[in-house]
Amino acid sequence: MTDLIPVISGLSKKTDSKIVLVVLDGVGGLPMSPGGPTELEAAKTPFLDALAAQSQLGQLELVGPGITPGSGPGHLSLFGYDPLTYTVGRGALSAVGIGVKLNAGDVAVRGNFATLGEGRTVLDRRAGRPTTEKNEEIVAKLRAAIHEIDSTPVEIYTESEHRFVVVFRAGSTPLGAHISDVDPQVTGVPPRDAQAGDEASQKTANLVNEFVKRAEATLSAEPQVNGVLFRGYSDVPHFPQFSDVYKLSAACIAGYPMYKGLASLVGMNVLDVDSVEDAPEGKLDALRREWDNYDFFFFHVKKTDSTGEDGNFDAKVGKIELFDSVLPQILDLNPDVLCVVGDHSTPSRLASHSWHPVPVLIHSKYGRSDAAERFTETEAVKGSLGLRPGTALMPLLMANALKLEKYGA
Amino acid sequence: MTDLIPVISGLSKKTDSKIVLVVLDGVGGLPMSPGGPTELEAAKTPFLDALAAQSQLGQLELVGPGITPGSGPGHLSLFGYDPLTYTVGRGALSAVGIGVKLNAGDVAVRGNFATLGEGRTVLDRRAGRPTTEKNEEIVAKLRAAIHEIDSTPVEIYTESEHRFVVVFRAGSTPLGAHISDVDPQVTGVPPRDAQAGDEASQKTANLVNEFVKRAEATLSAEPQVNGVLFRGYSDVPHFPQFSDVYKLSAACIAGYPMYKGLASLVGMNVLDVDSVEDAPEGKLDALRREWDNYDFFFFHVKKTDSTGEDGNFDAKVGKIELFDSVLPQILDLNPDVLCVVGDHSTPSRLASHSWHPVPVLIHSKYGRSDAAERFTETEAVKGSLGLRPGTALMPLLMANALKLEKYGA
């Protein structure tokens, strides 16, 4: 893909119009059996249907043909950053998402608590999915035991359930983040030793391996949460900021740390949202409360993905219908441009992310009509927006909000 | 976009087949109110309809998603040159368009006559839109007063109405063209001083500022046309030529200077056309007269854009219908490939260029059929050509004319 960021930066202008970008995480799906409906097709969505009939539809491919996007790349693409060019490690995302400020040279690492058996064999890569409270208890123990390694300050944070984050603070010499995974990705084998992929990462690999050793020693009396696995090492990425690229004052309305972290990296303000279990009320409250203070809102709905990941078709249908039921509250605010889209597909049929394009809907005063009548995978094919890379979305939203100058005379 | 120019250059071959590329400037549109027809949908176009039913349709995006093309970038894209890679300043375009030959090192500048008031305040950035005759009278005065500045020859040309062009002829040292605008783009403030953006442009900036001073002195007795504003400085671009890239002997049939200039830059022969107010008869005469002498004709229709820019829906519909009425005369010549397309959309609803893709129609013996039945924005979505970058057009026209060799063995 051509990197449009420099072009758009040169054309964007500040105006009063408002854009709402609703991301229904993992919303694209598949039929459970041939000829059956997808989750979107099975859902009863009167409000989305009415909106779709007055909107332009199309399909977005977030990373590339056949490529299944992770949540990070999927969202970066929606935000206009080609995920093959602009990369961010999951560690950095997680750290930023829980409010940890990273400095140049630091390395953030994403960890799972695990259950180890005889000879350090991995029995459960998620340690029986402990509660977040249990996670916090374990993190407290680790913090008490590990403040620094070889004079490098070490910080340990709970993310949620089995997930935690370690930040190694660099001194004057930046730490490298090119390190192999400790997580073997399968059970029945021991954790791997971290290996450095380059000279600059040798010290970090040593730190990681020493951390693993000390953590296992500290947790040896724990029956279930007695090991740590690492993957997703990242140094601190720098992204062109939304305020520069798009001249937007942007707000993030999300419940989960990773999405907040990602939004923060591109320069969105992360709003305080009271969103227990991804419930929409708190997000809608935040949207209404802050409506006058921003001109761009990223509104994230997580459970459409989680239910798909669980392979629970009916539950995913229910989450789509739940969003449909609150859509009128967003429309009541009368945004100049409203977009509904996914960051990737998560078909219940596959119980995982998938490579299938996602349907996209753009509603604005300046859209053309098209033949697509519902926000579904099949109808989206008829849409006038066509099948495009995900990075096309932000320029299209900006254009529909009349926030882009003409290119050339 | 991938630059296809080098690939196509290696595959193209000379044959007897003839291509006609009709550009209906700014032809894409929007409904004036939701659910209404676009200009193309409202127009009665029996000949275009019949042609569309036997042609392949699709949509072209000239510069990129959401990006509103200027006329220069829009046409360059249609001619196969990615406008994000191949750029040309408006000054150079205007100069070439009125038949001024530019040499390497020269700088061409586009000017507006303006009305200045007390303290040089800009009252009207277009000096009340003088007639072209008045423009010529003013240019004659300026020519009499300004032949050269600091030994640099200065040439002054009428473009039309309030627009003129100044060419600074370089001596042995090339003049730079990286200079800030004199035109403040708003009224109520004085013209700006031109600032050089690099060392090579310092001399040019001085020339521009001195020109402004002398022009104001020369025109001080004029009641309305008493100031000059500059923007669009350009050095002389070099484009791969149509004869090399496509092995085409190409002719331009256009009434307006800028389109002639653009065609000339890519190596087309600009035909003499008697086309008062963009009337089609003179263009059709030129097409018939020169039919045997070229194998590619760029046939430009301007008023579909001008009427859209005026926000005059009915007038734009009328200009579309006018073209439809003369289409049979083009078909009578039996071109091997006939393409009808826009260089950008100019919806009357927006009274300006817009980012919306343009419909494209390709008629040839070797096209597939598709479901699109009319040359309209909505029908084009059904077309088999899909939604593509504008640079895809020339390779498709060349292929349909059987002018491209196979790629690889």
Short mmCIF file of C-alpha atoms in Angstrom, two decimals, chain B residues 10-385:
data_model
loop_
_atom_site.label_atom_id
_atom_site.label_comp_id
_atom_site.label_asym_id
_atom_site.label_seq_id
_atom_site.Cartn_x
_atom_site.Cartn_y
_atom_site.Cartn_z
CA GLY B 10 8.35 -2.39 -22.16
CA LEU B 11 5.15 -4.01 -23.45
CA SER B 12 3.62 -1.39 -25.73
CA LYS B 13 3.74 -1.67 -29.52
CA LYS B 14 2.68 0.39 -32.50
CA THR B 15 -0.41 -0.84 -34.31
CA ASP B 16 -3.08 0.65 -36.57
CA SER B 17 -5.84 0.57 -33.97
CA LYS B 18 -7.27 3.86 -32.73
CA ILE B 19 -8.22 4.92 -29.21
CA VAL B 20 -10.50 7.83 -28.31
CA LEU B 21 -10.41 9.00 -24.70
CA VAL B 22 -13.31 11.32 -23.95
CA VAL B 23 -12.90 13.18 -20.68
CA LEU B 24 -16.10 14.78 -19.43
CA ASP B 25 -14.46 17.09 -16.94
CA GLY B 26 -15.86 16.73 -13.42
CA VAL B 27 -18.65 14.48 -14.64
CA GLY B 28 -19.25 12.50 -11.41
CA GLY B 29 -21.95 13.91 -9.18
CA LEU B 30 -24.24 13.52 -6.19
CA PRO B 31 -27.96 13.75 -5.58
CA MET B 32 -29.04 17.26 -4.56
CA SER B 33 -31.08 15.67 -1.76
CA PRO B 34 -31.13 12.14 -0.34
CA GLY B 35 -32.73 9.65 -2.69
CA GLY B 36 -32.64 12.02 -5.66
CA PRO B 37 -30.80 11.44 -8.94
CA THR B 38 -27.27 12.54 -9.72
CA GLU B 39 -26.66 14.74 -12.75
CA LEU B 40 -25.81 11.68 -14.86
CA GLU B 41 -28.93 9.90 -13.62
CA ALA B 42 -31.13 12.89 -14.33
CA ALA B 43 -29.75 13.41 -17.84
CA LYS B 44 -31.52 11.93 -20.87
CA THR B 45 -28.68 10.18 -22.66
CA PRO B 46 -30.04 7.66 -25.17
CA PHE B 47 -26.73 7.28 -27.03
CA LEU B 48 -24.58 6.91 -23.92
CA ASP B 49 -27.13 4.43 -22.54
CA ALA B 50 -26.96 2.31 -25.67
CA LEU B 51 -23.16 2.45 -25.59
CA ALA B 52 -23.04 1.56 -21.88
CA ALA B 53 -25.17 -1.52 -22.44
CA GLN B 54 -22.48 -2.80 -24.84
CA SER B 55 -19.46 -1.67 -22.80
CA GLN B 56 -17.58 -2.47 -19.64
CA LEU B 57 -18.08 -0.07 -16.78
CA GLY B 58 -16.37 0.61 -13.50
CA GLN B 59 -15.22 3.33 -11.13
CA LEU B 60 -11.88 5.14 -11.10
CA GLU B 61 -10.28 6.84 -8.13
CA LEU B 62 -7.85 9.34 -9.62
CA VAL B 63 -5.47 10.16 -6.80
CA GLY B 64 -6.42 8.07 -3.79
CA PRO B 65 -9.23 7.31 -1.36
CA GLY B 66 -10.95 10.45 -0.09
CA ILE B 67 -8.59 12.68 -2.02
CA THR B 68 -10.17 15.37 -4.18
CA PRO B 69 -8.14 15.69 -7.39
CA GLY B 70 -7.22 19.01 -8.92
CA SER B 71 -7.56 19.05 -12.71
CA GLY B 72 -3.84 18.48 -13.23
CA PRO B 73 -3.53 15.38 -11.01
CA GLY B 74 -6.86 14.05 -12.31
CA HIS B 75 -5.71 14.16 -15.93
CA LEU B 76 -2.22 12.87 -15.18
CA SER B 77 -3.82 9.86 -13.55
CA LEU B 78 -6.02 9.23 -16.61
CA PHE B 79 -2.91 9.47 -18.78
CA GLY B 80 -1.24 6.78 -16.65
CA TYR B 81 1.02 8.91 -14.46
CA ASP B 82 0.51 8.42 -10.71
CA PRO B 83 -0.15 11.98 -9.58
CA LEU B 84 1.48 11.34 -6.20
CA THR B 85 4.71 10.57 -8.07
CA TYR B 86 4.46 12.78 -11.16
CA THR B 87 3.77 16.33 -10.14
CA VAL B 88 3.46 19.49 -12.16
CA GLY B 89 2.96 23.03 -10.98
CA ARG B 90 0.07 25.08 -12.20
CA GLY B 91 2.43 27.76 -13.49
CA ALA B 92 4.13 25.34 -15.86
CA LEU B 93 0.77 23.92 -16.93
CA SER B 94 -0.63 27.35 -17.69
CA ALA B 95 2.47 28.44 -19.61
CA VAL B 96 2.55 25.36 -21.78
CA GLY B 97 -1.19 25.59 -22.25
CA ILE B 98 -0.95 28.99 -23.92
CA GLY B 99 1.82 27.78 -26.16
CA VAL B 100 4.84 29.08 -24.28
CA LYS B 101 7.83 26.80 -24.54
CA LEU B 102 9.66 26.40 -21.24
CA ASN B 103 13.34 25.55 -21.05
CA ALA B 104 15.17 23.79 -18.25
CA GLY B 105 15.91 26.27 -15.47
CA ASP B 106 13.04 28.64 -16.28
CA VAL B 107 10.31 29.30 -13.74
CA ALA B 108 6.66 29.84 -14.70
CA VAL B 109 4.32 31.55 -12.27
CA ARG B 110 0.58 31.75 -12.29
CA GLY B 111 -0.88 35.14 -11.41
CA ASN B 112 -4.26 36.65 -10.67
CA PHE B 113 -5.06 40.27 -11.26
CA ALA B 114 -6.51 41.72 -8.07
CA THR B 115 -8.11 44.85 -6.75
CA LEU B 116 -6.11 46.57 -3.99
CA GLY B 117 -7.45 49.30 -1.71
CA GLU B 118 -6.01 51.52 1.06
CA GLY B 119 -2.64 50.31 2.32
CA ARG B 120 -2.49 47.64 -0.44
CA THR B 121 -5.36 45.71 1.18
CA VAL B 122 -6.71 43.02 -1.16
CA LEU B 123 -10.35 43.91 -1.90
CA ASP B 124 -10.98 41.37 -4.67
CA ARG B 125 -8.62 38.47 -5.41
CA ARG B 126 -9.92 38.33 -8.98
CA ALA B 127 -10.20 42.06 -9.78
CA GLY B 128 -13.91 41.72 -10.51
CA ARG B 129 -13.20 38.99 -13.08
CA PRO B 130 -12.17 41.26 -15.98
CA THR B 131 -12.85 40.18 -19.56
CA THR B 132 -10.03 38.47 -21.38
CA GLU B 133 -9.82 41.60 -23.58
CA LYS B 134 -9.25 43.77 -20.50
CA ASN B 135 -6.66 41.25 -19.34
CA GLU B 136 -4.82 41.63 -22.67
CA GLU B 137 -4.88 45.40 -22.32
CA ILE B 138 -3.35 45.19 -18.84
CA VAL B 139 -0.75 42.67 -19.98
CA ALA B 140 0.26 45.05 -22.79
CA LYS B 141 0.86 47.80 -20.20
CA LEU B 142 2.92 45.48 -18.03
CA ARG B 143 4.96 44.27 -21.00
CA ALA B 144 5.76 47.85 -21.94
CA ALA B 145 6.97 48.53 -18.39
CA ILE B 146 8.71 45.29 -17.44
CA HIS B 147 11.07 43.56 -19.90
CA GLU B 148 13.61 42.32 -17.45
CA ILE B 149 14.47 42.51 -13.79
CA ASP B 150 18.10 42.38 -12.65
CA SER B 151 19.11 41.18 -16.15
CA THR B 152 16.63 38.29 -16.01
CA PRO B 153 14.27 38.34 -19.01
CA VAL B 154 10.63 38.49 -17.94
CA GLU B 155 7.72 37.41 -20.15
CA ILE B 156 4.08 38.15 -19.37
CA TYR B 157 1.11 36.36 -20.93
CA THR B 158 -2.65 36.57 -20.76
CA GLU B 159 -4.31 33.31 -19.72
CA SER B 160 -7.99 34.31 -19.44
CA GLU B 161 -10.18 36.64 -17.39
CA HIS B 162 -8.20 37.46 -14.22
CA ARG B 163 -5.46 34.90 -14.87
CA PHE B 164 -2.03 35.57 -16.33
CA VAL B 165 1.33 33.88 -16.46
CA VAL B 166 4.83 35.21 -15.90
CA VAL B 167 7.89 33.34 -17.12
CA PHE B 168 11.29 34.18 -15.68
CA ARG B 169 13.94 32.99 -18.13
CA ALA B 170 17.00 31.50 -16.52
CA GLY B 171 20.46 32.33 -17.73
CA SER B 172 23.23 29.84 -17.08
CA THR B 173 22.06 29.30 -13.50
CA PRO B 174 18.68 27.54 -13.10
CA LEU B 175 16.08 29.47 -11.11
CA GLY B 176 14.55 27.70 -8.12
CA ALA B 177 10.77 27.45 -7.81
CA HIS B 178 10.44 26.84 -4.09
CA ILE B 179 8.74 30.12 -3.16
CA SER B 180 5.86 31.07 -0.90
CA ASP B 181 2.62 32.51 -2.27
CA VAL B 182 2.10 36.24 -2.74
CA ASP B 183 -1.64 35.52 -2.80
CA PRO B 184 -2.89 35.68 0.81
CA GLN B 185 -5.95 33.61 -0.24
CA VAL B 186 -8.21 35.97 1.71
CA THR B 187 -9.29 39.57 1.31
CA GLY B 188 -8.76 42.37 3.83
CA VAL B 189 -4.99 41.92 4.10
CA PRO B 190 -2.14 43.05 1.82
CA PRO B 191 -0.35 40.67 -0.58
CA ARG B 192 2.41 38.69 1.12
CA ASP B 193 6.09 39.00 0.31
CA ALA B 194 7.40 35.96 -1.55
CA GLN B 195 9.87 34.01 0.58
CA ALA B 196 12.43 31.57 -0.81
CA GLY B 197 12.18 28.03 0.54
CA ASP B 198 15.73 27.19 -0.46
CA GLU B 199 18.97 28.82 -1.61
CA ALA B 200 18.29 28.18 -5.30
CA SER B 201 15.00 30.06 -5.07
CA GLN B 202 16.29 33.26 -3.41
CA LYS B 203 16.88 35.01 -6.71
CA THR B 204 13.43 34.00 -7.96
CA ALA B 205 11.79 35.31 -4.78
CA ASN B 206 13.53 38.67 -5.32
CA LEU B 207 12.35 38.73 -8.94
CA VAL B 208 8.77 38.01 -7.88
CA ASN B 209 8.76 40.73 -5.21
CA GLU B 210 10.25 43.26 -7.58
CA PHE B 211 7.68 42.29 -10.23
CA VAL B 212 4.84 42.89 -7.75
CA LYS B 213 6.23 46.33 -6.91
CA ARG B 214 6.68 47.42 -10.52
CA ALA B 215 3.30 46.03 -11.57
CA GLU B 216 1.50 47.97 -8.84
CA ALA B 217 3.33 51.13 -9.91
CA THR B 218 2.40 50.52 -13.55
CA LEU B 219 -1.27 49.86 -12.75
CA SER B 220 -1.73 52.52 -10.06
CA ALA B 221 -4.16 54.53 -12.19
CA GLU B 222 -6.39 51.50 -12.87
CA PRO B 223 -9.59 51.60 -10.81
CA GLN B 224 -10.05 47.82 -10.49
CA VAL B 225 -7.14 45.90 -11.98
CA ASN B 226 -4.39 47.46 -9.90
CA GLY B 227 -2.59 44.56 -8.21
CA VAL B 228 -1.12 41.13 -8.88
CA LEU B 229 -1.16 37.99 -6.76
CA PHE B 230 1.01 34.94 -7.39
CA ARG B 231 0.72 31.30 -6.44
CA GLY B 232 1.77 28.16 -8.24
CA TYR B 233 5.46 28.57 -9.08
CA SER B 234 6.93 25.80 -11.11
CA ASP B 235 10.09 24.77 -12.77
CA VAL B 236 9.95 22.66 -15.89
CA PRO B 237 8.82 19.09 -15.28
CA HIS B 238 9.87 16.25 -17.48
CA PHE B 239 7.40 13.45 -18.13
CA PRO B 240 7.98 10.18 -19.95
CA GLN B 241 6.45 10.85 -23.36
CA PHE B 242 3.37 9.15 -24.83
CA SER B 243 5.39 8.19 -27.90
CA ASP B 244 7.88 6.31 -25.72
CA VAL B 245 5.59 4.88 -23.04
CA TYR B 246 2.70 3.85 -25.27
CA LYS B 247 4.23 4.12 -28.80
CA LEU B 248 1.22 6.31 -29.51
CA SER B 249 0.96 9.20 -31.85
CA ALA B 250 -1.42 11.22 -29.70
CA ALA B 251 -3.53 14.30 -30.32
CA CYS B 252 -5.20 16.64 -27.87
CA ILE B 253 -8.57 18.15 -28.72
CA ALA B 254 -9.38 20.68 -26.03
CA GLY B 255 -10.52 24.26 -25.71
CA TYR B 256 -8.95 25.35 -22.46
CA PRO B 257 -5.27 26.21 -21.98
CA MET B 258 -4.59 24.01 -18.96
CA TYR B 259 -5.67 20.79 -20.62
CA LYS B 260 -3.68 21.60 -23.73
CA GLY B 261 -0.69 22.30 -21.54
CA LEU B 262 -1.00 19.02 -19.72
CA ALA B 263 -1.40 17.06 -22.94
CA SER B 264 1.64 18.79 -24.36
CA LEU B 265 3.75 17.88 -21.31
CA VAL B 266 3.12 14.17 -21.89
CA GLY B 267 3.90 14.46 -25.57
CA MET B 268 0.53 14.86 -27.27
CA ASN B 269 0.18 17.12 -30.29
CA VAL B 270 -2.21 19.91 -29.42
CA LEU B 271 -4.58 20.36 -32.36
CA ASP B 272 -5.99 23.71 -33.43
CA VAL B 273 -9.58 23.65 -32.34
CA ASP B 274 -12.21 26.25 -33.09
CA SER B 275 -14.18 25.80 -29.89
CA VAL B 276 -15.91 28.99 -28.79
CA GLU B 277 -17.29 28.50 -25.28
CA ASP B 278 -16.46 24.81 -25.36
CA ALA B 279 -18.91 24.16 -28.24
CA PRO B 280 -18.48 20.63 -29.59
CA GLU B 281 -18.57 21.34 -33.35
CA GLY B 282 -15.01 22.60 -33.59
CA LYS B 283 -13.72 19.65 -31.61
CA LEU B 284 -15.61 17.18 -33.77
CA ASP B 285 -14.27 18.89 -36.88
CA ALA B 286 -10.74 18.52 -35.56
CA LEU B 287 -11.33 14.87 -34.73
CA ARG B 288 -12.63 14.09 -38.23
CA ARG B 289 -9.96 16.19 -39.96
CA GLU B 290 -7.06 14.53 -38.15
CA TRP B 291 -8.51 11.03 -37.83
CA ASP B 292 -5.97 9.45 -40.16
CA ASN B 293 -2.99 11.22 -38.63
CA TYR B 294 -3.04 9.88 -35.06
CA ASP B 295 -3.82 6.68 -33.20
CA PHE B 296 -4.87 8.30 -29.91
CA PHE B 297 -7.22 11.22 -29.33
CA PHE B 298 -7.77 12.95 -25.99
CA PHE B 299 -11.13 14.67 -26.40
CA HIS B 300 -11.85 17.11 -23.57
CA VAL B 301 -15.26 18.51 -22.56
CA LYS B 302 -14.94 21.29 -20.00
CA LYS B 303 -18.42 22.57 -19.27
CA THR B 304 -19.60 19.52 -17.33
CA ASP B 305 -17.14 20.72 -14.68
CA SER B 306 -17.79 24.46 -14.93
CA THR B 307 -21.54 23.99 -14.45
CA GLY B 308 -20.93 21.70 -11.48
CA GLU B 309 -18.55 24.27 -9.98
CA ASP B 310 -21.34 26.83 -10.38
CA GLY B 311 -23.62 24.52 -8.38
CA ASN B 312 -25.98 24.49 -11.36
CA PHE B 313 -27.45 20.96 -11.45
CA ASP B 314 -29.73 21.59 -14.44
CA ALA B 315 -26.98 23.23 -16.46
CA LYS B 316 -24.66 20.28 -15.79
CA VAL B 317 -27.41 17.89 -16.85
CA GLY B 318 -27.72 19.98 -20.03
CA LYS B 319 -23.98 19.73 -20.77
CA ILE B 320 -24.12 15.95 -20.31
CA GLU B 321 -27.07 15.80 -22.71
CA LEU B 322 -25.20 18.01 -25.17
CA PHE B 323 -22.32 15.55 -25.21
CA ASP B 324 -24.76 12.68 -25.64
CA SER B 325 -26.21 14.35 -28.70
CA VAL B 326 -22.82 14.45 -30.46
CA LEU B 327 -21.61 11.02 -29.33
CA PRO B 328 -22.93 9.39 -32.55
CA GLN B 329 -20.50 11.56 -34.53
CA ILE B 330 -17.61 10.06 -32.59
CA LEU B 331 -19.01 6.54 -32.98
CA ASP B 332 -19.31 7.14 -36.74
CA LEU B 333 -15.53 7.19 -36.91
CA ASN B 334 -15.56 3.66 -35.54
CA PRO B 335 -12.70 3.89 -33.03
CA ASP B 336 -11.31 0.52 -31.94
CA VAL B 337 -11.49 1.63 -28.33
CA LEU B 338 -13.72 4.38 -26.99
CA CYS B 339 -13.52 5.46 -23.38
CA VAL B 340 -15.78 7.93 -21.58
CA VAL B 341 -14.65 9.03 -18.14
CA GLY B 342 -14.23 12.00 -15.80
CA ASP B 343 -11.02 13.44 -14.36
CA HIS B 344 -12.76 13.89 -10.99
CA SER B 345 -16.26 14.42 -9.68
CA THR B 346 -17.75 17.92 -9.45
CA PRO B 347 -21.12 17.47 -7.77
CA SER B 348 -23.41 20.49 -8.18
CA ARG B 349 -24.39 19.73 -4.57
CA LEU B 350 -20.87 20.71 -3.44
CA ALA B 351 -20.17 23.27 -6.18
CA SER B 352 -16.57 22.05 -6.18
CA HIS B 353 -14.40 19.13 -7.13
CA SER B 354 -14.90 16.14 -4.85
CA TRP B 355 -13.26 12.89 -3.81
CA HIS B 356 -15.98 10.60 -5.18
CA PRO B 357 -14.80 8.09 -7.78
CA VAL B 358 -15.79 8.72 -11.40
CA PRO B 359 -17.67 6.30 -13.62
CA VAL B 360 -15.65 4.92 -16.51
CA LEU B 361 -16.86 3.23 -19.68
CA ILE B 362 -14.66 1.26 -22.07
CA HIS B 363 -16.07 0.14 -25.39
CA SER B 364 -14.13 -2.26 -27.57
CA LYS B 365 -14.56 -5.45 -29.53
CA TYR B 366 -12.75 -7.31 -26.78
CA GLY B 367 -14.65 -6.21 -23.70
CA ARG B 368 -16.64 -8.52 -21.49
CA SER B 369 -20.28 -7.85 -20.78
CA ASP B 370 -21.44 -6.69 -17.39
CA ALA B 371 -24.60 -5.72 -15.51
CA ALA B 372 -24.12 -1.95 -15.80
CA GLU B 373 -26.76 -0.55 -18.12
CA ARG B 374 -26.17 3.20 -17.97
CA PHE B 375 -23.16 5.51 -17.63
CA THR B 376 -24.04 6.61 -14.09
CA GLU B 377 -22.32 6.50 -10.71
CA THR B 378 -24.66 3.83 -9.35
CA GLU B 379 -24.63 1.60 -12.41
CA ALA B 380 -20.85 1.83 -12.63
CA VAL B 381 -20.66 0.05 -9.26
CA LYS B 382 -22.07 -3.04 -10.98
CA GLY B 383 -19.49 -2.85 -13.75
CA SER B 384 -16.92 -5.56 -14.37
CA LEU B 385 -13.99 -3.11 -14.31
#
